[in-house]
Short mmCIF file of C-alpha atoms in Angstrom, two decimals:
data_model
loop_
_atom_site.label_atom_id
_atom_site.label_comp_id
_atom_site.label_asym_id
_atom_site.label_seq_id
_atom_site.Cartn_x
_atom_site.Cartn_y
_atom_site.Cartn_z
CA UNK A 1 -1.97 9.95 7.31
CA UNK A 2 -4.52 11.93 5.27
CA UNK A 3 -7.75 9.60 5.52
CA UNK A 4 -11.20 9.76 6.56
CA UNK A 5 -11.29 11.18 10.25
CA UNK A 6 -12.76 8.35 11.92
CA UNK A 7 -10.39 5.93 11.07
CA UNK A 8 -7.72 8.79 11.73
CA UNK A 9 -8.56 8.65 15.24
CA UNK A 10 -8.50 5.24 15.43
CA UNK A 11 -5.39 5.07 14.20
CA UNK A 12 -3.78 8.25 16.54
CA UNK A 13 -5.89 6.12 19.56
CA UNK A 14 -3.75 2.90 18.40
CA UNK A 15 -0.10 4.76 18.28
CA UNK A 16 -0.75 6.38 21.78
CA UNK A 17 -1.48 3.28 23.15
CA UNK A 18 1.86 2.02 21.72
CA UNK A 19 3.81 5.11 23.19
CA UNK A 20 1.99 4.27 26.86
CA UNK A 21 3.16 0.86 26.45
CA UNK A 22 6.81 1.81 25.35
CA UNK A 23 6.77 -0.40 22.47
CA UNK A 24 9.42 0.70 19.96
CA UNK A 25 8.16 -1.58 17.31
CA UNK A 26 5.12 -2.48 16.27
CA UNK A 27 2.43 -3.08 13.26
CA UNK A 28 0.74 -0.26 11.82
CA UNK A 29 -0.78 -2.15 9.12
CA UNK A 30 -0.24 -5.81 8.04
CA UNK A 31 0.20 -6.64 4.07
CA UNK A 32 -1.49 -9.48 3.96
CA UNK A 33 -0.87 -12.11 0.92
CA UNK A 34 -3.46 -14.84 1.49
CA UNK A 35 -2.50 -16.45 -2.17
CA UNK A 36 0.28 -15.85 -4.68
CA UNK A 37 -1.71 -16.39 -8.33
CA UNK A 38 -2.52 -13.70 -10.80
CA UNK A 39 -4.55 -13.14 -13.77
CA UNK A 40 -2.02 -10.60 -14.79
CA UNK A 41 1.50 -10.75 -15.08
CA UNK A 42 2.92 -7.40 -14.93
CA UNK A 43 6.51 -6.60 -16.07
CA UNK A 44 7.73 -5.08 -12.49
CA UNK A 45 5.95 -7.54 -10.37
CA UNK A 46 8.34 -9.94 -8.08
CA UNK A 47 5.51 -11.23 -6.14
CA UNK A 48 4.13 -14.08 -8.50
CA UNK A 49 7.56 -15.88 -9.61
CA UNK A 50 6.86 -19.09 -7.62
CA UNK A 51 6.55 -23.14 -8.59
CA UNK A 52 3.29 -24.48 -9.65
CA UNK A 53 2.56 -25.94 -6.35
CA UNK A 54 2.83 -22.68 -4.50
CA UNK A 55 0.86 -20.77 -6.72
CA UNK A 56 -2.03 -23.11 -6.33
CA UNK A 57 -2.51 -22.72 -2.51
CA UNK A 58 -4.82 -20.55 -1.02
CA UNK A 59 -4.48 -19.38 2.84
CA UNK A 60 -7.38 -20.94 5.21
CA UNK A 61 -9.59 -17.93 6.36
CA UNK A 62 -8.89 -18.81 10.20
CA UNK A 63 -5.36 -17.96 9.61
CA UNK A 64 -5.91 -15.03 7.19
CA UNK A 65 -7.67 -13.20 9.92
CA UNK A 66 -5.94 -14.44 12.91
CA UNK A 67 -2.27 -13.38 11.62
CA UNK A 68 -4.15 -9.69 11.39
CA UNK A 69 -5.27 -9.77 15.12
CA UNK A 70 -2.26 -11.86 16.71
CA UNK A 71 -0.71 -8.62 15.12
CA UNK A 72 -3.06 -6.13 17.27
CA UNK A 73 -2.81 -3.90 13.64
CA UNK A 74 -5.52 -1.27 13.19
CA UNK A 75 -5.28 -2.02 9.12
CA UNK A 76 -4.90 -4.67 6.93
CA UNK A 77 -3.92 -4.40 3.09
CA UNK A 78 -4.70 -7.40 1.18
CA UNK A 79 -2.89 -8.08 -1.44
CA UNK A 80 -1.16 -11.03 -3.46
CA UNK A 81 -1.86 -11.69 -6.51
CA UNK A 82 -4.96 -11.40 -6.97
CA UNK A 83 -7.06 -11.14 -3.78
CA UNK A 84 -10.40 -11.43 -5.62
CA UNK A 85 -9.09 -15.20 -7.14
CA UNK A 86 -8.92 -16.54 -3.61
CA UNK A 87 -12.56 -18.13 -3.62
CA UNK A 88 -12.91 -17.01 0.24
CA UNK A 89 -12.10 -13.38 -0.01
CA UNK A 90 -15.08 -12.00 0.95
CA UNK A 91 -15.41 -13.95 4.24
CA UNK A 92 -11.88 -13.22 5.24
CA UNK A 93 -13.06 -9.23 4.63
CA UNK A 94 -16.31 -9.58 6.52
CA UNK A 95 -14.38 -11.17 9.66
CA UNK A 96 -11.84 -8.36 9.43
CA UNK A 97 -14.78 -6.12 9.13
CA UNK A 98 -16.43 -7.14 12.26
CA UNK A 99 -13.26 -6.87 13.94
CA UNK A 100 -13.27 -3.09 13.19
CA UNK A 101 -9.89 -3.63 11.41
CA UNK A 102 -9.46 -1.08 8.14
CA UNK A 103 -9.56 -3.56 5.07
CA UNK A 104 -7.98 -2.67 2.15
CA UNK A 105 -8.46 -5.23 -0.97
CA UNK A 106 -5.95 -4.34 -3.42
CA UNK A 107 -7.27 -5.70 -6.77
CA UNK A 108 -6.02 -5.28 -10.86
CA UNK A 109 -9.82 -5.12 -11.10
CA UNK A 110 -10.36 -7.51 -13.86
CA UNK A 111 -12.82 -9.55 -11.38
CA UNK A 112 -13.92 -6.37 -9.37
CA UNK A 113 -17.37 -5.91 -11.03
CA UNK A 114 -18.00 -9.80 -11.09
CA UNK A 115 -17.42 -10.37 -7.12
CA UNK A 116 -19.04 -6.83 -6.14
CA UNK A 117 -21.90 -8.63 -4.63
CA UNK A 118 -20.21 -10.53 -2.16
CA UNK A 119 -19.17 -7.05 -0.05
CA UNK A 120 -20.67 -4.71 1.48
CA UNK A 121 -20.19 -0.86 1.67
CA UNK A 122 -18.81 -0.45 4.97
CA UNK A 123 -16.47 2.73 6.46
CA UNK A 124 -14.15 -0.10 7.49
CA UNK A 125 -13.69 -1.09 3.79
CA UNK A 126 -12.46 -0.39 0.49
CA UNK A 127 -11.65 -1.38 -2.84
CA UNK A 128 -7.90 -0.42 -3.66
CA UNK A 129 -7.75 -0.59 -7.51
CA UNK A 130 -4.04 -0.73 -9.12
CA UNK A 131 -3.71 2.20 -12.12
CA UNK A 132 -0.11 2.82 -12.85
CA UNK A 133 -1.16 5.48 -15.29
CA UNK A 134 -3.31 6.10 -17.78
CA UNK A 135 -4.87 4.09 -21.13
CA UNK A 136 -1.80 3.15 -22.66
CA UNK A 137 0.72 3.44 -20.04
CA UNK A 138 -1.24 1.39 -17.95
CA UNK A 139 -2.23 -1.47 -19.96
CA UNK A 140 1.51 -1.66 -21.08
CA UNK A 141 2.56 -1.89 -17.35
CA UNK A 142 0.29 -5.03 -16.81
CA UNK A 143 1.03 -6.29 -19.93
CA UNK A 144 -2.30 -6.87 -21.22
CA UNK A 145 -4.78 -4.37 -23.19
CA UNK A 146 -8.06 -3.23 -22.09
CA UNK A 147 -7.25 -3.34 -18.14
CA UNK A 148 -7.37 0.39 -17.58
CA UNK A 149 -10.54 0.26 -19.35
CA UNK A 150 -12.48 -2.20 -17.00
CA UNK A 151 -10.77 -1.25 -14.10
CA UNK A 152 -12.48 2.55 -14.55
CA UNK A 153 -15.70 1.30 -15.17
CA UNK A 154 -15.40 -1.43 -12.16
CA UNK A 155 -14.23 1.49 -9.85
CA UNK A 156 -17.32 3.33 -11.14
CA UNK A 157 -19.52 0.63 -10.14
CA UNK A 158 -18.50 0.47 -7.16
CA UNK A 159 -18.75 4.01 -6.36
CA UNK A 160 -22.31 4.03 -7.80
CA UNK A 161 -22.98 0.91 -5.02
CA UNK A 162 -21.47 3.09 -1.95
CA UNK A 163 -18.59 1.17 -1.67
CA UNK A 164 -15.27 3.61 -0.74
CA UNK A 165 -12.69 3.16 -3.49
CA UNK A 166 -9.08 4.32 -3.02
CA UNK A 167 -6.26 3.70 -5.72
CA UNK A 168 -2.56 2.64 -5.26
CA UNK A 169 -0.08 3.79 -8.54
CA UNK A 170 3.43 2.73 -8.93
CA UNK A 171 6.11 4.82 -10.85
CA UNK A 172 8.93 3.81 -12.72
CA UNK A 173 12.06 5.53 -14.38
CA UNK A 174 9.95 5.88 -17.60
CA UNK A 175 7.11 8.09 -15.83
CA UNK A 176 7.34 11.48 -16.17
CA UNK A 177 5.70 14.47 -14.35
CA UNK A 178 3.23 14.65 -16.76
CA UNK A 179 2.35 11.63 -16.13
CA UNK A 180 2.06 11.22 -12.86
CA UNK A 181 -0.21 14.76 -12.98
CA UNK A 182 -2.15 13.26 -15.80
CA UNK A 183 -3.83 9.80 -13.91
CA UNK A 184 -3.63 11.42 -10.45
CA UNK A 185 -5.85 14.95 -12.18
CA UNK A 186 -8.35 11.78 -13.84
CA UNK A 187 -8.38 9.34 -10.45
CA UNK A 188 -8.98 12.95 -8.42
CA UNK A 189 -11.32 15.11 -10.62
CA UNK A 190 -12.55 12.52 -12.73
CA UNK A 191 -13.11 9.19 -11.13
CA UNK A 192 -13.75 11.13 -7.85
CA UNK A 193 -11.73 7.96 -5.60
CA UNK A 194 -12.00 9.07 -2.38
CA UNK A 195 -7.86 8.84 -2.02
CA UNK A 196 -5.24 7.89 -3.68
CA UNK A 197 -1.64 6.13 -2.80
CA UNK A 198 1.27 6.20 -4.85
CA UNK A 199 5.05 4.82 -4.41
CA UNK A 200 8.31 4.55 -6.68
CA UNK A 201 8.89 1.40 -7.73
CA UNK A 202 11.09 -0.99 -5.86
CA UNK A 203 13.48 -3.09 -7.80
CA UNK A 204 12.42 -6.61 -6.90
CA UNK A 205 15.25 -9.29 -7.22
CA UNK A 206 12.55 -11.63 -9.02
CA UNK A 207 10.97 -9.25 -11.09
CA UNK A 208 11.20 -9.71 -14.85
CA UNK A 209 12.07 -5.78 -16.09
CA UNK A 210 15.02 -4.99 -14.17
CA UNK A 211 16.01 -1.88 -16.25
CA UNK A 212 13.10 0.70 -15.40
CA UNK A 213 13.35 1.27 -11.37
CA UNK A 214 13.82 4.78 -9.66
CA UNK A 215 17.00 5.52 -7.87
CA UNK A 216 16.32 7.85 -5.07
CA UNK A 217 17.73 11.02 -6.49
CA UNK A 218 15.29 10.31 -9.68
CA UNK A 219 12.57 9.86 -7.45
CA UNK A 220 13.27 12.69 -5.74
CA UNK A 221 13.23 15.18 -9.22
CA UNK A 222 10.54 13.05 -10.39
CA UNK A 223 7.86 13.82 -7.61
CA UNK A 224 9.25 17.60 -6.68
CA UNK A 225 8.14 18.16 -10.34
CA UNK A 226 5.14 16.22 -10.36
CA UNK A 227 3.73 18.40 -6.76
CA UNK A 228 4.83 21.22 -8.03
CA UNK A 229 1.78 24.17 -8.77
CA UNK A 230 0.02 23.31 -5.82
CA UNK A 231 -0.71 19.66 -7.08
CA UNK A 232 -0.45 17.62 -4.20
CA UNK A 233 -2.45 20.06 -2.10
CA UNK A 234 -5.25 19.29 -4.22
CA UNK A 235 -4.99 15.84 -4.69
CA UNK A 236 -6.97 13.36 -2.29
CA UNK A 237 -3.40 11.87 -1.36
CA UNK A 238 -3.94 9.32 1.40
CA UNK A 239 -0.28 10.07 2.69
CA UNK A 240 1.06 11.87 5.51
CA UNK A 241 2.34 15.21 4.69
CA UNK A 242 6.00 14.13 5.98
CA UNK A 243 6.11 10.99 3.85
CA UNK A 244 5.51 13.25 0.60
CA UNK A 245 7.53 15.30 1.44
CA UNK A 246 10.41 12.81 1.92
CA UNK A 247 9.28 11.72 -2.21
CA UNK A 248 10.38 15.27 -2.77
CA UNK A 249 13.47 15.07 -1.07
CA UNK A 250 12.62 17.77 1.98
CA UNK A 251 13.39 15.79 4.92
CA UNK A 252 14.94 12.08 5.01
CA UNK A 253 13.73 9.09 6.75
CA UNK A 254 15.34 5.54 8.27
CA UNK A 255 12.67 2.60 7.21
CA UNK A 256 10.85 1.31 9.83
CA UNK A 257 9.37 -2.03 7.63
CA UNK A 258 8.88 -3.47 11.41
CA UNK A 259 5.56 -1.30 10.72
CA UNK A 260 4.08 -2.33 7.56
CA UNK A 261 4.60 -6.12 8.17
CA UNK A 262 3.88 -8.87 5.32
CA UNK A 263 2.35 -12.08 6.11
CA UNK A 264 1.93 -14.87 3.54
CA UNK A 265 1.30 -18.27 2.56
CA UNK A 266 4.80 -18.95 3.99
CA UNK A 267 4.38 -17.17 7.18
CA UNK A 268 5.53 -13.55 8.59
CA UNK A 269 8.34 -12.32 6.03
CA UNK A 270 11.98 -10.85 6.71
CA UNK A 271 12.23 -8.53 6.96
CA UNK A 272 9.57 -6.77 5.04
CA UNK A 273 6.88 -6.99 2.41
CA UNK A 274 9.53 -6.21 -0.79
CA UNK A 275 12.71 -8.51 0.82
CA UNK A 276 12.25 -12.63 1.78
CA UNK A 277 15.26 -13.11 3.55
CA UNK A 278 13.10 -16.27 5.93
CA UNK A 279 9.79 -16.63 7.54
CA UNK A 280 8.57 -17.15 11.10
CA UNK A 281 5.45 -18.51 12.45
CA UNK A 282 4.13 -14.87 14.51
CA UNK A 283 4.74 -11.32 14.56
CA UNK A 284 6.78 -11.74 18.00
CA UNK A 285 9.04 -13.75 16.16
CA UNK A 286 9.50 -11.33 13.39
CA UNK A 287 9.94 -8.27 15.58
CA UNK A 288 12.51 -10.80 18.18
CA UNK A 289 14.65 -12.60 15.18
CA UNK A 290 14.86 -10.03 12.97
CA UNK A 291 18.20 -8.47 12.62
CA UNK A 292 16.79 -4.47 11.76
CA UNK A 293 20.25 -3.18 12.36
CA UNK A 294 21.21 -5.15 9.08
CA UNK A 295 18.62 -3.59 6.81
CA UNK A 296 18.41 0.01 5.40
CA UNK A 297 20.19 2.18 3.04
CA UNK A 298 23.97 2.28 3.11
CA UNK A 299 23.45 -1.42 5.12
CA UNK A 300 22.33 -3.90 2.31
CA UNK A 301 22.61 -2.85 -1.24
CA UNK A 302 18.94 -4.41 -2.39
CA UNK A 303 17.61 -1.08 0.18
CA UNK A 304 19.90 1.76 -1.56
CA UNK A 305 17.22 2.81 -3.58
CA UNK A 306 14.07 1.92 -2.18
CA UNK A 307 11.83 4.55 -1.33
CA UNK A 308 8.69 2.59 -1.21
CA UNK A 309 5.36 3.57 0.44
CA UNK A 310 5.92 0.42 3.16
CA UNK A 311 8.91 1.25 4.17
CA UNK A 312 8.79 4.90 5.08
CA UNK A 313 5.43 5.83 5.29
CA UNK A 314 5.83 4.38 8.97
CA UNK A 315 8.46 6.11 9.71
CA UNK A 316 6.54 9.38 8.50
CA UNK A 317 3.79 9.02 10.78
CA UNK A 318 5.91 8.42 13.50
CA UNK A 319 7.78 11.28 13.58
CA UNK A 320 4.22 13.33 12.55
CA UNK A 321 3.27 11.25 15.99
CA UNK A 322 6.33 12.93 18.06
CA UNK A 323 6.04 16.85 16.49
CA UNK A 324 3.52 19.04 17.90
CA UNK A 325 3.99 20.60 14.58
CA UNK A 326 3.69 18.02 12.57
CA UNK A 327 0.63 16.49 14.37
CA UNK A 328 -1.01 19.83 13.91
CA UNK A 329 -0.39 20.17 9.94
CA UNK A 330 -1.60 16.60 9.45
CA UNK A 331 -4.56 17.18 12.00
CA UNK A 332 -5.44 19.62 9.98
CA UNK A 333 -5.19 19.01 6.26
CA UNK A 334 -7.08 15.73 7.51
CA UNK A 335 -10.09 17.78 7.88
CA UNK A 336 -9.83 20.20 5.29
CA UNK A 337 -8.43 17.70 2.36
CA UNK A 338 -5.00 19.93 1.78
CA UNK A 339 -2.32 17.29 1.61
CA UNK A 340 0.24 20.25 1.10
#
């Protein structure tokens, strides 16, 4: 992937380790959902469409952080709901921290600027703000008005305090090029994140807009246009060169959502962070119980059009991993910034 070189290393130090061992499957970073509550409710969301009851519970830090390292996982991305509503975040972050695990906290930013001071700037962490576009095709995404506006001033904050802030957008079937061009040009030039993540939208079962996901042929036109001009060789994209250019359509990929495993209040999810098909108690179990062969496109309908960032970016790294080629080219636009 294109990210800082230290934790590149780390990361190229974990996967060789895995290719010594002759594991065939294992986590490359764990989604972690240590609650289910939101402060937003956001039209494409299927994440937050659970009882009362459930939405009320908040995962015990001890088993937050000891999913992550039963896992062995180099990264963690936390997400939810609303990580920064769980009233032990930042000790489940420090922990992680100390661990030398790469903590992501993925956050609408509506509480960013009031919980700043319980972090601290640290290479091993960083603020992952949701912007789905700008001013008014943001706020209309999560529903609510005024979001985009807090979340660029909280992501300013937090640059001013030293913290490293990275951004995660999601596209739909009403984006267009331009705007995908338009918040990446502001979140690059502008904002100054130090990277940015982006992935089509995938059409969750629960979620309450049902009419505006990607198929994969859209998603294909709608990100060849959108990298076109030299964009995405510019852009502080923190993607593997082979996973954007599978968004484009270049080169095609199996998913491989054994890699990017979700854990949650209910346990470790089947098979993967978009798709509850059961839960088991460790990652063992997931990897052992799990019927992969059953899941991908052209297997199960719900994966037809998913193109999503957890399934595939995995997949793109691994075959980077096993290309001399490829290794090189991401080697080095990892040190010069070219994501191209």
């Amino acid at each position: 992937m294109a990210m800082p070189l230290r934790q590149s290393i780390k990361v190229a130090t974990y996967l060789i380790e895995q290719k010594v061992r002759k594991r065939d499957k294992f986590p490359l970073i764990v989604e972690l959902e240590p609650l289910y509550a939101c402060n937003l409710k956001c039209e494409g969301c299927g994440k937050i469409q659970h009882p009362a009851g459930v939405l009320k519970q908040r995962m015990p830090v001890a088993q937050a952080v000891g999913a992550v390292l039963e896992s062995g996982a180099p990264m963690v991305s936390i997400a939810g709901g609303e990580p920064l509503m769980h009233p032990h975040i930042d000790e489940i972050v420090r922990q992680l921290v100390a661990k030398k695990k790469y903590v992501f906290l993925c956050t609408n930013a509506l509480l960013m600027r009031k919980k700043m001071d319980k972090f601290t700037p640290s290479p091993y962490f960083a603020f992952t703000v949701h912007i789905d576009g700008m001013r008014e095709r943001h706020d209309e995404s999560v529903a609510k008005e005024g979001v985009f506006d807090e979340a660029v001033e909280a992501i300013k904050e937090a640059k001013k305090r030293g913290f490293r802030v990275t951004t995660n957008s999601t596209f739909f079937n009403t984006d267009t090029p331009q705007n995908i061009i338009e918040v990446l040009n502001y979140l690059n030039d502008d904002l100054e994140v130090d990277e940015m993540m982006l992935s089509p939208a995938y059409a969750y079962e629960k979620a309450p807009d049902q009419e505006h996901f990607l198929g994969v042929e859209q998603t294909r036109e709608l990100f060849k246009k959108a990298f076109a001009g030299g964009n995405r060789r510019r852009w502080r994209l923190n993607h593997s060169p082979l996973f954007l250019d599978f968004l484009e359509g270049k080169v095609d990929f199996p998913c491989t959502a054994w890699a990017i495993p979700n854990y949650s209040l209910f346990g470790w999810q089947k098979p993967c962070y978009l798709m509850a098909d059961g839960y088991v108690t460790t990652y063992k179990d997931l990897i052992e119980k799990t019927d992969w062969d059953a899941y991908g496109r052209g297997k199960d309908e719900r994966c037809n059009n998913c193109m999503a960032h957890c399934g595939y970016e995995p997949t793109a790294v691994l075959a980077t991993m096993g290309s001399l080629k490829e290794s090189l080219r991401a080697a080095r636009e990892t040190v010069s910034g070219n994501r191209g």
